[in-house]
Amino acid sequence: MLEYLIVQILFVIYYIAMEGQSFSLLRWVSSGFSMWYLFVLGIIKIIFPDLVKMKHPIVFCAILSILAMTSSPDGSLEKAVVKLAANMIYFVLGYYTTNLQIAKIRSLSKWIYLLMFTAGVASFCLIIKCGAFKANFLRMMFLREKSIESLGYGNWGFLWYVYVLVISIWMGICIIGLVPKKKYFVSFVGKNTITIYIGQAFLYLFFKMALSEGYFFNSYMLNYVFAFCLSILCVLIFGNNTVANMFCLFVGKCKKLILK
């Protein structure tokens, strides 16, 4: 939560300097752009010891994940709470997944997971092809940005979020099965996830602002290519051990100032 509040200060500075907004306590506390994830991590860390004492936490979180999408949140703080309820299932699954289970998944042929992954992608294509949802609408469903009511299917909308839950776990298993056991260069570059996550948020905001001002290319394809290159650059810069260690040192200093 301390890391979250530190980053939120940076967002407040950005909004004041770049968008001319005034300071408010609510803007500081409310999740800036994609920082809802840090907020969720902080809350989960607080409630997790009690959550895992439940008899059937996975079943409870699976039901909560679907029921969470009956909400239509307005503000960023409300959206963060909805995403907390919607995504808690994945943290609980991660908690109960053992190294032995991971090893069992990886023991099967990668061709099996390649076929499973292809089937998952095919299900996306089929949904778009049959006209149930457009590609961007489907993406917003996976981001938990669309309520069941907004899907326009009535109570059948619950089944769509059951699909989202099942296919997310399905594709997650595929990725575990496909990722090689041996660690390569990208494994070490991408391990500093906290600084990469913070860095990408601000890179996105500046990139979006530059696009709106017409500083980059007129072609959508060229902008996508540039964004992809910017993503690689983000990982290389913010995934660097030096940057990550400096951030951890800074957070450590803040903890000493605030905590006993």
PDB file of C-alpha atoms in Angstrom:
ATOM      1  CA  MET A   1       0.000   0.000   0.000  1.00  0.00           C
ATOM      2  CA  LEU A   2       2.938   2.334   0.686  1.00  0.00           C
ATOM      3  CA  GLU A   3       4.271   1.729  -2.825  1.00  0.00           C
ATOM      4  CA  TYR A   4       0.785   2.445  -4.153  1.00  0.00           C
ATOM      5  CA  LEU A   5       0.565   5.795  -2.330  1.00  0.00           C
ATOM      6  CA  ILE A   6       4.086   6.772  -3.431  1.00  0.00           C
ATOM      7  CA  VAL A   7       3.224   6.134  -7.078  1.00  0.00           C
ATOM      8  CA  GLN A   8      -0.079   7.952  -6.639  1.00  0.00           C
ATOM      9  CA  ILE A   9       1.896  11.069  -5.642  1.00  0.00           C
ATOM     10  CA  LEU A  10       3.659  10.840  -9.013  1.00  0.00           C
ATOM     11  CA  PHE A  11       0.257  10.667 -10.722  1.00  0.00           C
ATOM     12  CA  VAL A  12      -0.962  13.726  -8.823  1.00  0.00           C
ATOM     13  CA  ILE A  13       2.165  15.604  -9.964  1.00  0.00           C
ATOM     14  CA  TYR A  14       1.507  14.453 -13.551  1.00  0.00           C
ATOM     15  CA  TYR A  15      -2.149  15.577 -13.483  1.00  0.00           C
ATOM     16  CA  ILE A  16      -1.213  18.977 -12.039  1.00  0.00           C
ATOM     17  CA  ALA A  17       1.762  19.594 -14.377  1.00  0.00           C
ATOM     18  CA  MET A  18       0.414  18.115 -17.626  1.00  0.00           C
ATOM     19  CA  GLU A  19      -3.357  18.495 -17.325  1.00  0.00           C
ATOM     20  CA  GLY A  20      -3.651  21.553 -15.104  1.00  0.00           C
ATOM     21  CA  GLN A  21      -5.750  19.774 -12.470  1.00  0.00           C
ATOM     22  CA  SER A  22      -5.807  20.874  -8.853  1.00  0.00           C
ATOM     23  CA  PHE A  23      -4.762  18.660  -5.941  1.00  0.00           C
ATOM     24  CA  SER A  24      -7.423  16.680  -4.101  1.00  0.00           C
ATOM     25  CA  LEU A  25      -7.131  13.946  -1.505  1.00  0.00           C
ATOM     26  CA  LEU A  26      -9.581  11.751  -3.432  1.00  0.00           C
ATOM     27  CA  ARG A  27      -7.486  12.000  -6.610  1.00  0.00           C
ATOM     28  CA  TRP A  28      -4.420  10.930  -4.624  1.00  0.00           C
ATOM     29  CA  VAL A  29      -6.173   7.882  -3.126  1.00  0.00           C
ATOM     30  CA  SER A  30      -8.111   6.909  -6.274  1.00  0.00           C
ATOM     31  CA  SER A  31      -6.178   4.626  -8.627  1.00  0.00           C
ATOM     32  CA  GLY A  32      -4.356   6.491 -11.368  1.00  0.00           C
ATOM     33  CA  PHE A  33      -4.618   4.710 -14.739  1.00  0.00           C
ATOM     34  CA  SER A  34      -3.586   1.049 -14.193  1.00  0.00           C
ATOM     35  CA  MET A  35      -2.507   1.416 -10.565  1.00  0.00           C
ATOM     36  CA  TRP A  36      -5.666  -0.379  -9.447  1.00  0.00           C
ATOM     37  CA  TYR A  37      -3.499  -3.509  -9.557  1.00  0.00           C
ATOM     38  CA  LEU A  38      -1.183  -2.203  -6.818  1.00  0.00           C
ATOM     39  CA  PHE A  39      -4.241  -1.217  -4.806  1.00  0.00           C
ATOM     40  CA  VAL A  40      -5.655  -4.741  -5.209  1.00  0.00           C
ATOM     41  CA  LEU A  41      -2.335  -6.301  -4.168  1.00  0.00           C
ATOM     42  CA  GLY A  42      -2.294  -4.199  -1.006  1.00  0.00           C
ATOM     43  CA  ILE A  43      -5.869  -5.095  -0.017  1.00  0.00           C
ATOM     44  CA  ILE A  44      -5.350  -8.788  -0.782  1.00  0.00           C
ATOM     45  CA  LYS A  45      -2.239  -8.846   1.404  1.00  0.00           C
ATOM     46  CA  ILE A  46      -4.349  -7.509   4.288  1.00  0.00           C
ATOM     47  CA  ILE A  47      -7.334  -9.862   3.908  1.00  0.00           C
ATOM     48  CA  PHE A  48      -5.552 -12.988   2.632  1.00  0.00           C
ATOM     49  CA  PRO A  49      -4.720 -14.553   6.038  1.00  0.00           C
ATOM     50  CA  ASP A  50      -8.435 -14.597   6.890  1.00  0.00           C
ATOM     51  CA  LEU A  51      -9.546 -15.535   3.374  1.00  0.00           C
ATOM     52  CA  VAL A  52      -7.556 -18.796   3.293  1.00  0.00           C
ATOM     53  CA  LYS A  53      -9.107 -19.839   6.640  1.00  0.00           C
ATOM     54  CA  MET A  54     -12.415 -20.360   4.828  1.00  0.00           C
ATOM     55  CA  LYS A  55     -13.472 -23.944   4.051  1.00  0.00           C
ATOM     56  CA  HIS A  56     -13.816 -23.409   0.312  1.00  0.00           C
ATOM     57  CA  PRO A  57     -12.044 -20.154  -0.627  1.00  0.00           C
ATOM     58  CA  ILE A  58     -11.644 -21.086  -4.322  1.00  0.00           C
ATOM     59  CA  VAL A  59     -15.400 -21.719  -4.727  1.00  0.00           C
ATOM     60  CA  PHE A  60     -16.223 -18.532  -2.814  1.00  0.00           C
ATOM     61  CA  CYS A  61     -13.840 -16.413  -4.937  1.00  0.00           C
ATOM     62  CA  ALA A  62     -15.086 -17.991  -8.198  1.00  0.00           C
ATOM     63  CA  ILE A  63     -18.691 -17.041  -7.347  1.00  0.00           C
ATOM     64  CA  LEU A  64     -17.562 -13.579  -6.202  1.00  0.00           C
ATOM     65  CA  SER A  65     -15.633 -13.131  -9.469  1.00  0.00           C
ATOM     66  CA  ILE A  66     -18.849 -13.544 -11.468  1.00  0.00           C
ATOM     67  CA  LEU A  67     -21.166 -11.636  -9.105  1.00  0.00           C
ATOM     68  CA  ALA A  68     -18.723  -8.698  -9.089  1.00  0.00           C
ATOM     69  CA  MET A  69     -19.721  -7.981 -12.691  1.00  0.00           C
ATOM     70  CA  THR A  70     -23.283  -7.120 -11.684  1.00  0.00           C
ATOM     71  CA  SER A  71     -21.795  -3.747 -10.682  1.00  0.00           C
ATOM     72  CA  SER A  72     -21.382  -0.668 -12.871  1.00  0.00           C
ATOM     73  CA  PRO A  73     -18.758   1.377 -11.012  1.00  0.00           C
ATOM     74  CA  ASP A  74     -18.282   5.072 -11.796  1.00  0.00           C
ATOM     75  CA  GLY A  75     -15.068   6.267 -10.164  1.00  0.00           C
ATOM     76  CA  SER A  76     -11.598   4.717 -10.321  1.00  0.00           C
ATOM     77  CA  LEU A  77     -11.754   3.677  -6.655  1.00  0.00           C
ATOM     78  CA  GLU A  78     -15.037   1.842  -7.245  1.00  0.00           C
ATOM     79  CA  LYS A  79     -13.552   0.140 -10.305  1.00  0.00           C
ATOM     80  CA  ALA A  80     -10.573  -0.983  -8.215  1.00  0.00           C
ATOM     81  CA  VAL A  81     -12.913  -2.592  -5.654  1.00  0.00           C
ATOM     82  CA  VAL A  82     -14.831  -4.415  -8.426  1.00  0.00           C
ATOM     83  CA  LYS A  83     -11.570  -5.663  -9.957  1.00  0.00           C
ATOM     84  CA  LEU A  84     -10.423  -6.782  -6.519  1.00  0.00           C
ATOM     85  CA  ALA A  85     -13.517  -9.006  -6.212  1.00  0.00           C
ATOM     86  CA  ALA A  86     -13.295 -10.127  -9.849  1.00  0.00           C
ATOM     87  CA  ASN A  87      -9.604 -11.110  -9.830  1.00  0.00           C
ATOM     88  CA  MET A  88      -9.121 -12.469  -6.305  1.00  0.00           C
ATOM     89  CA  ILE A  89      -9.755 -15.999  -7.622  1.00  0.00           C
ATOM     90  CA  TYR A  90      -6.459 -15.959  -9.542  1.00  0.00           C
ATOM     91  CA  PHE A  91      -4.449 -14.996  -6.441  1.00  0.00           C
ATOM     92  CA  VAL A  92      -6.117 -17.770  -4.432  1.00  0.00           C
ATOM     93  CA  LEU A  93      -5.394 -20.311  -7.184  1.00  0.00           C
ATOM     94  CA  GLY A  94      -1.776 -19.141  -7.208  1.00  0.00           C
ATOM     95  CA  TYR A  95      -1.586 -19.516  -3.440  1.00  0.00           C
ATOM     96  CA  TYR A  96      -2.788 -23.126  -3.510  1.00  0.00           C
ATOM     97  CA  THR A  97      -0.782 -24.171  -6.571  1.00  0.00           C
ATOM     98  CA  THR A  98       2.324 -26.099  -5.493  1.00  0.00           C
ATOM     99  CA  ASN A  99       5.664 -26.574  -7.252  1.00  0.00           C
ATOM    100  CA  LEU A 100       4.741 -30.240  -7.694  1.00  0.00           C
ATOM    101  CA  GLN A 101       1.540 -29.291  -9.527  1.00  0.00           C
ATOM    102  CA  ILE A 102       3.482 -26.885 -11.747  1.00  0.00           C
ATOM    103  CA  ALA A 103       5.954 -29.694 -12.492  1.00  0.00           C
ATOM    104  CA  LYS A 104       3.073 -32.037 -13.413  1.00  0.00           C
ATOM    105  CA  ILE A 105       1.653 -29.467 -15.823  1.00  0.00           C
ATOM    106  CA  ARG A 106       5.051 -29.002 -17.449  1.00  0.00           C
ATOM    107  CA  SER A 107       5.655 -32.744 -17.677  1.00  0.00           C
ATOM    108  CA  LEU A 108       3.145 -33.090 -20.522  1.00  0.00           C
ATOM    109  CA  SER A 109       4.084 -32.512 -24.153  1.00  0.00           C
ATOM    110  CA  LYS A 110       4.170 -28.893 -25.263  1.00  0.00           C
ATOM    111  CA  TRP A 111       2.141 -29.935 -28.319  1.00  0.00           C
ATOM    112  CA  ILE A 112      -0.819 -30.576 -26.002  1.00  0.00           C
ATOM    113  CA  TYR A 113      -0.607 -27.041 -24.640  1.00  0.00           C
ATOM    114  CA  LEU A 114      -0.104 -25.620 -28.119  1.00  0.00           C
ATOM    115  CA  LEU A 115      -3.346 -27.302 -29.208  1.00  0.00           C
ATOM    116  CA  MET A 116      -5.105 -26.076 -26.055  1.00  0.00           C
ATOM    117  CA  PHE A 117      -3.813 -22.544 -26.657  1.00  0.00           C
ATOM    118  CA  THR A 118      -4.985 -22.690 -30.287  1.00  0.00           C
ATOM    119  CA  ALA A 119      -8.420 -23.852 -29.120  1.00  0.00           C
ATOM    120  CA  GLY A 120      -8.577 -20.904 -26.713  1.00  0.00           C
ATOM    121  CA  VAL A 121      -7.701 -18.417 -29.453  1.00  0.00           C
ATOM    122  CA  ALA A 122     -10.220 -20.123 -31.760  1.00  0.00           C
ATOM    123  CA  SER A 123     -12.947 -19.541 -29.153  1.00  0.00           C
ATOM    124  CA  PHE A 124     -12.157 -15.797 -29.222  1.00  0.00           C
ATOM    125  CA  CYS A 125     -12.275 -15.755 -33.022  1.00  0.00           C
ATOM    126  CA  LEU A 126     -15.569 -17.690 -33.051  1.00  0.00           C
ATOM    127  CA  ILE A 127     -17.196 -15.245 -30.604  1.00  0.00           C
ATOM    128  CA  ILE A 128     -16.121 -12.299 -32.759  1.00  0.00           C
ATOM    129  CA  LYS A 129     -16.993 -14.052 -36.047  1.00  0.00           C
ATOM    130  CA  CYS A 130     -20.520 -14.992 -34.958  1.00  0.00           C
ATOM    131  CA  GLY A 131     -21.119 -11.399 -33.873  1.00  0.00           C
ATOM    132  CA  ALA A 132     -21.687 -12.046 -30.166  1.00  0.00           C
ATOM    133  CA  PHE A 133     -19.130  -9.356 -29.281  1.00  0.00           C
ATOM    134  CA  LYS A 134     -16.673  -7.144 -31.115  1.00  0.00           C
ATOM    135  CA  ALA A 135     -12.968  -7.668 -30.457  1.00  0.00           C
ATOM    136  CA  ASN A 136     -12.606  -4.566 -28.262  1.00  0.00           C
ATOM    137  CA  PHE A 137     -15.781  -5.393 -26.320  1.00  0.00           C
ATOM    138  CA  LEU A 138     -14.411  -8.876 -25.619  1.00  0.00           C
ATOM    139  CA  ARG A 139     -11.144  -7.319 -24.452  1.00  0.00           C
ATOM    140  CA  MET A 140     -13.059  -5.042 -22.071  1.00  0.00           C
ATOM    141  CA  MET A 141     -14.834  -8.090 -20.652  1.00  0.00           C
ATOM    142  CA  PHE A 142     -11.498  -9.703 -19.815  1.00  0.00           C
ATOM    143  CA  LEU A 143     -10.361  -6.430 -18.254  1.00  0.00           C
ATOM    144  CA  ARG A 144     -13.575  -6.521 -16.184  1.00  0.00           C
ATOM    145  CA  GLU A 145     -14.628  -3.131 -17.519  1.00  0.00           C
ATOM    146  CA  LYS A 146     -18.114  -4.233 -18.626  1.00  0.00           C
ATOM    147  CA  SER A 147     -20.998  -5.097 -16.323  1.00  0.00           C
ATOM    148  CA  ILE A 148     -23.329  -8.026 -17.038  1.00  0.00           C
ATOM    149  CA  GLU A 149     -26.130  -5.536 -17.752  1.00  0.00           C
ATOM    150  CA  SER A 150     -24.030  -3.789 -20.430  1.00  0.00           C
ATOM    151  CA  LEU A 151     -23.534  -7.087 -22.297  1.00  0.00           C
ATOM    152  CA  GLY A 152     -27.184  -6.962 -23.360  1.00  0.00           C
ATOM    153  CA  TYR A 153     -27.885 -10.681 -22.785  1.00  0.00           C
ATOM    154  CA  GLY A 154     -29.896 -10.390 -19.585  1.00  0.00           C
ATOM    155  CA  ASN A 155     -29.239 -13.203 -17.102  1.00  0.00           C
ATOM    156  CA  TRP A 156     -27.353 -15.089 -19.821  1.00  0.00           C
ATOM    157  CA  GLY A 157     -24.622 -12.523 -19.224  1.00  0.00           C
ATOM    158  CA  PHE A 158     -23.617 -14.530 -16.137  1.00  0.00           C
ATOM    159  CA  LEU A 159     -22.624 -17.390 -18.449  1.00  0.00           C
ATOM    160  CA  TRP A 160     -20.377 -15.073 -20.457  1.00  0.00           C
ATOM    161  CA  TYR A 161     -18.423 -14.242 -17.327  1.00  0.00           C
ATOM    162  CA  VAL A 162     -18.267 -17.936 -16.463  1.00  0.00           C
ATOM    163  CA  TYR A 163     -16.609 -18.306 -19.886  1.00  0.00           C
ATOM    164  CA  VAL A 164     -14.205 -15.450 -19.072  1.00  0.00           C
ATOM    165  CA  LEU A 165     -13.242 -17.150 -15.808  1.00  0.00           C
ATOM    166  CA  VAL A 166     -12.803 -20.625 -17.325  1.00  0.00           C
ATOM    167  CA  ILE A 167     -10.900 -19.510 -20.434  1.00  0.00           C
ATOM    168  CA  SER A 168      -8.598 -17.306 -18.331  1.00  0.00           C
ATOM    169  CA  ILE A 169      -7.599 -20.296 -16.187  1.00  0.00           C
ATOM    170  CA  TRP A 170      -7.391 -22.468 -19.338  1.00  0.00           C
ATOM    171  CA  MET A 171      -4.989 -20.055 -21.068  1.00  0.00           C
ATOM    172  CA  GLY A 172      -3.005 -19.629 -17.855  1.00  0.00           C
ATOM    173  CA  ILE A 173      -2.395 -23.382 -17.724  1.00  0.00           C
ATOM    174  CA  CYS A 174      -1.345 -23.281 -21.394  1.00  0.00           C
ATOM    175  CA  ILE A 175       1.215 -20.564 -20.679  1.00  0.00           C
ATOM    176  CA  ILE A 176       2.639 -22.527 -17.730  1.00  0.00           C
ATOM    177  CA  GLY A 177       2.924 -25.576 -19.979  1.00  0.00           C
ATOM    178  CA  LEU A 178       4.503 -23.680 -22.883  1.00  0.00           C
ATOM    179  CA  VAL A 179       7.039 -21.583 -20.972  1.00  0.00           C
ATOM    180  CA  PRO A 180      10.402 -23.425 -20.925  1.00  0.00           C
ATOM    181  CA  LYS A 181      11.903 -24.545 -17.625  1.00  0.00           C
ATOM    182  CA  LYS A 182      15.266 -23.036 -18.522  1.00  0.00           C
ATOM    183  CA  LYS A 183      15.635 -19.334 -17.761  1.00  0.00           C
ATOM    184  CA  TYR A 184      16.716 -17.094 -20.623  1.00  0.00           C
ATOM    185  CA  PHE A 185      17.684 -13.418 -20.870  1.00  0.00           C
ATOM    186  CA  VAL A 186      14.048 -12.249 -20.836  1.00  0.00           C
ATOM    187  CA  SER A 187      13.433 -14.172 -17.599  1.00  0.00           C
ATOM    188  CA  PHE A 188      15.958 -12.018 -15.765  1.00  0.00           C
ATOM    189  CA  VAL A 189      15.037  -8.747 -17.502  1.00  0.00           C
ATOM    190  CA  GLY A 190      11.327  -9.168 -16.803  1.00  0.00           C
ATOM    191  CA  LYS A 191      11.555 -10.228 -13.155  1.00  0.00           C
ATOM    192  CA  ASN A 192      11.445  -6.653 -11.754  1.00  0.00           C
ATOM    193  CA  THR A 193       7.721  -6.409 -12.361  1.00  0.00           C
ATOM    194  CA  ILE A 194       6.963  -3.547  -9.965  1.00  0.00           C
ATOM    195  CA  THR A 195       9.186  -0.979 -11.697  1.00  0.00           C
ATOM    196  CA  ILE A 196       8.112  -2.211 -15.153  1.00  0.00           C
ATOM    197  CA  TYR A 197       4.462  -1.866 -14.141  1.00  0.00           C
ATOM    198  CA  ILE A 198       4.928   1.677 -12.865  1.00  0.00           C
ATOM    199  CA  GLY A 199       7.067   2.676 -15.834  1.00  0.00           C
ATOM    200  CA  GLN A 200       4.601   1.442 -18.451  1.00  0.00           C
ATOM    201  CA  ALA A 201       1.791   3.502 -16.921  1.00  0.00           C
ATOM    202  CA  PHE A 202       3.626   6.794 -17.376  1.00  0.00           C
ATOM    203  CA  LEU A 203       5.016   5.813 -20.781  1.00  0.00           C
ATOM    204  CA  TYR A 204       1.459   5.083 -21.886  1.00  0.00           C
ATOM    205  CA  LEU A 205       0.183   8.458 -20.663  1.00  0.00           C
ATOM    206  CA  PHE A 206       2.953  10.352 -22.462  1.00  0.00           C
ATOM    207  CA  PHE A 207       2.551   8.240 -25.607  1.00  0.00           C
ATOM    208  CA  LYS A 208      -1.218   8.819 -25.609  1.00  0.00           C
ATOM    209  CA  MET A 209      -0.740  12.570 -25.164  1.00  0.00           C
ATOM    210  CA  ALA A 210       1.839  12.665 -27.973  1.00  0.00           C
ATOM    211  CA  LEU A 211      -0.535  10.782 -30.279  1.00  0.00           C
ATOM    212  CA  SER A 212      -3.376  13.205 -29.569  1.00  0.00           C
ATOM    213  CA  GLU A 213      -1.045  16.104 -30.420  1.00  0.00           C
ATOM    214  CA  GLY A 214      -0.038  14.417 -33.693  1.00  0.00           C
ATOM    215  CA  TYR A 215       3.644  14.054 -32.820  1.00  0.00           C
ATOM    216  CA  PHE A 216       3.931  10.529 -34.231  1.00  0.00           C
ATOM    217  CA  PHE A 217       2.820   8.702 -37.363  1.00  0.00           C
ATOM    218  CA  ASN A 218      -0.479   9.046 -39.192  1.00  0.00           C
ATOM    219  CA  SER A 219      -0.588   5.298 -39.841  1.00  0.00           C
ATOM    220  CA  TYR A 220      -2.266   3.077 -37.234  1.00  0.00           C
ATOM    221  CA  MET A 221       0.100   0.246 -38.112  1.00  0.00           C
ATOM    222  CA  LEU A 222       3.212   2.390 -37.630  1.00  0.00           C
ATOM    223  CA  ASN A 223       1.892   3.608 -34.283  1.00  0.00           C
ATOM    224  CA  TYR A 224       1.300   0.009 -33.165  1.00  0.00           C
ATOM    225  CA  VAL A 225       4.833  -0.944 -34.220  1.00  0.00           C
ATOM    226  CA  PHE A 226       6.223   2.068 -32.363  1.00  0.00           C
ATOM    227  CA  ALA A 227       4.150   1.175 -29.264  1.00  0.00           C
ATOM    228  CA  PHE A 228       5.499  -2.389 -29.410  1.00  0.00           C
ATOM    229  CA  CYS A 229       9.078  -1.093 -29.583  1.00  0.00           C
ATOM    230  CA  LEU A 230       8.290   1.270 -26.712  1.00  0.00           C
ATOM    231  CA  SER A 231       7.064  -1.725 -24.685  1.00  0.00           C
ATOM    232  CA  ILE A 232      10.367  -3.531 -25.232  1.00  0.00           C
ATOM    233  CA  LEU A 233      12.244  -0.375 -24.261  1.00  0.00           C
ATOM    234  CA  CYS A 234      10.088  -0.089 -21.119  1.00  0.00           C
ATOM    235  CA  VAL A 235      11.010  -3.622 -20.009  1.00  0.00           C
ATOM    236  CA  LEU A 236      14.715  -3.101 -20.734  1.00  0.00           C
ATOM    237  CA  ILE A 237      14.880   0.221 -18.852  1.00  0.00           C
ATOM    238  CA  PHE A 238      12.521  -0.347 -15.918  1.00  0.00           C
ATOM    239  CA  GLY A 239      13.335  -4.057 -15.636  1.00  0.00           C
ATOM    240  CA  ASN A 240      16.974  -3.162 -15.062  1.00  0.00           C
ATOM    241  CA  ASN A 241      18.299  -4.272 -11.652  1.00  0.00           C
ATOM    242  CA  THR A 242      19.799  -0.845 -10.991  1.00  0.00           C
ATOM    243  CA  VAL A 243      16.453   0.922 -11.488  1.00  0.00           C
ATOM    244  CA  ALA A 244      14.611  -1.713  -9.424  1.00  0.00           C
ATOM    245  CA  ASN A 245      17.143  -1.545  -6.590  1.00  0.00           C
ATOM    246  CA  MET A 246      16.959   2.270  -6.520  1.00  0.00           C
ATOM    247  CA  PHE A 247      13.168   2.100  -6.259  1.00  0.00           C
ATOM    248  CA  CYS A 248      13.334  -0.500  -3.456  1.00  0.00           C
ATOM    249  CA  LEU A 249      15.890   1.652  -1.639  1.00  0.00           C
ATOM    250  CA  PHE A 250      13.620   4.688  -1.958  1.00  0.00           C
ATOM    251  CA  VAL A 251      10.590   2.744  -0.656  1.00  0.00           C
ATOM    252  CA  GLY A 252      12.723   1.415   2.201  1.00  0.00           C
ATOM    253  CA  LYS A 253      13.692   4.985   3.198  1.00  0.00           C
ATOM    254  CA  CYS A 254      10.011   5.981   3.149  1.00  0.00           C
ATOM    255  CA  LYS A 255       9.121   3.033   5.372  1.00  0.00           C
ATOM    256  CA  LYS A 256      11.746   4.076   7.914  1.00  0.00           C
ATOM    257  CA  LEU A 257      10.305   7.594   7.986  1.00  0.00           C
ATOM    258  CA  ILE A 258       6.701   6.422   8.420  1.00  0.00           C
ATOM    259  CA  LEU A 259       6.730   3.060  10.174  1.00  0.00           C
ATOM    260  CA  LYS A 260       8.030   2.227  13.643  1.00  0.00           C
TER     261      LYS A 260
END
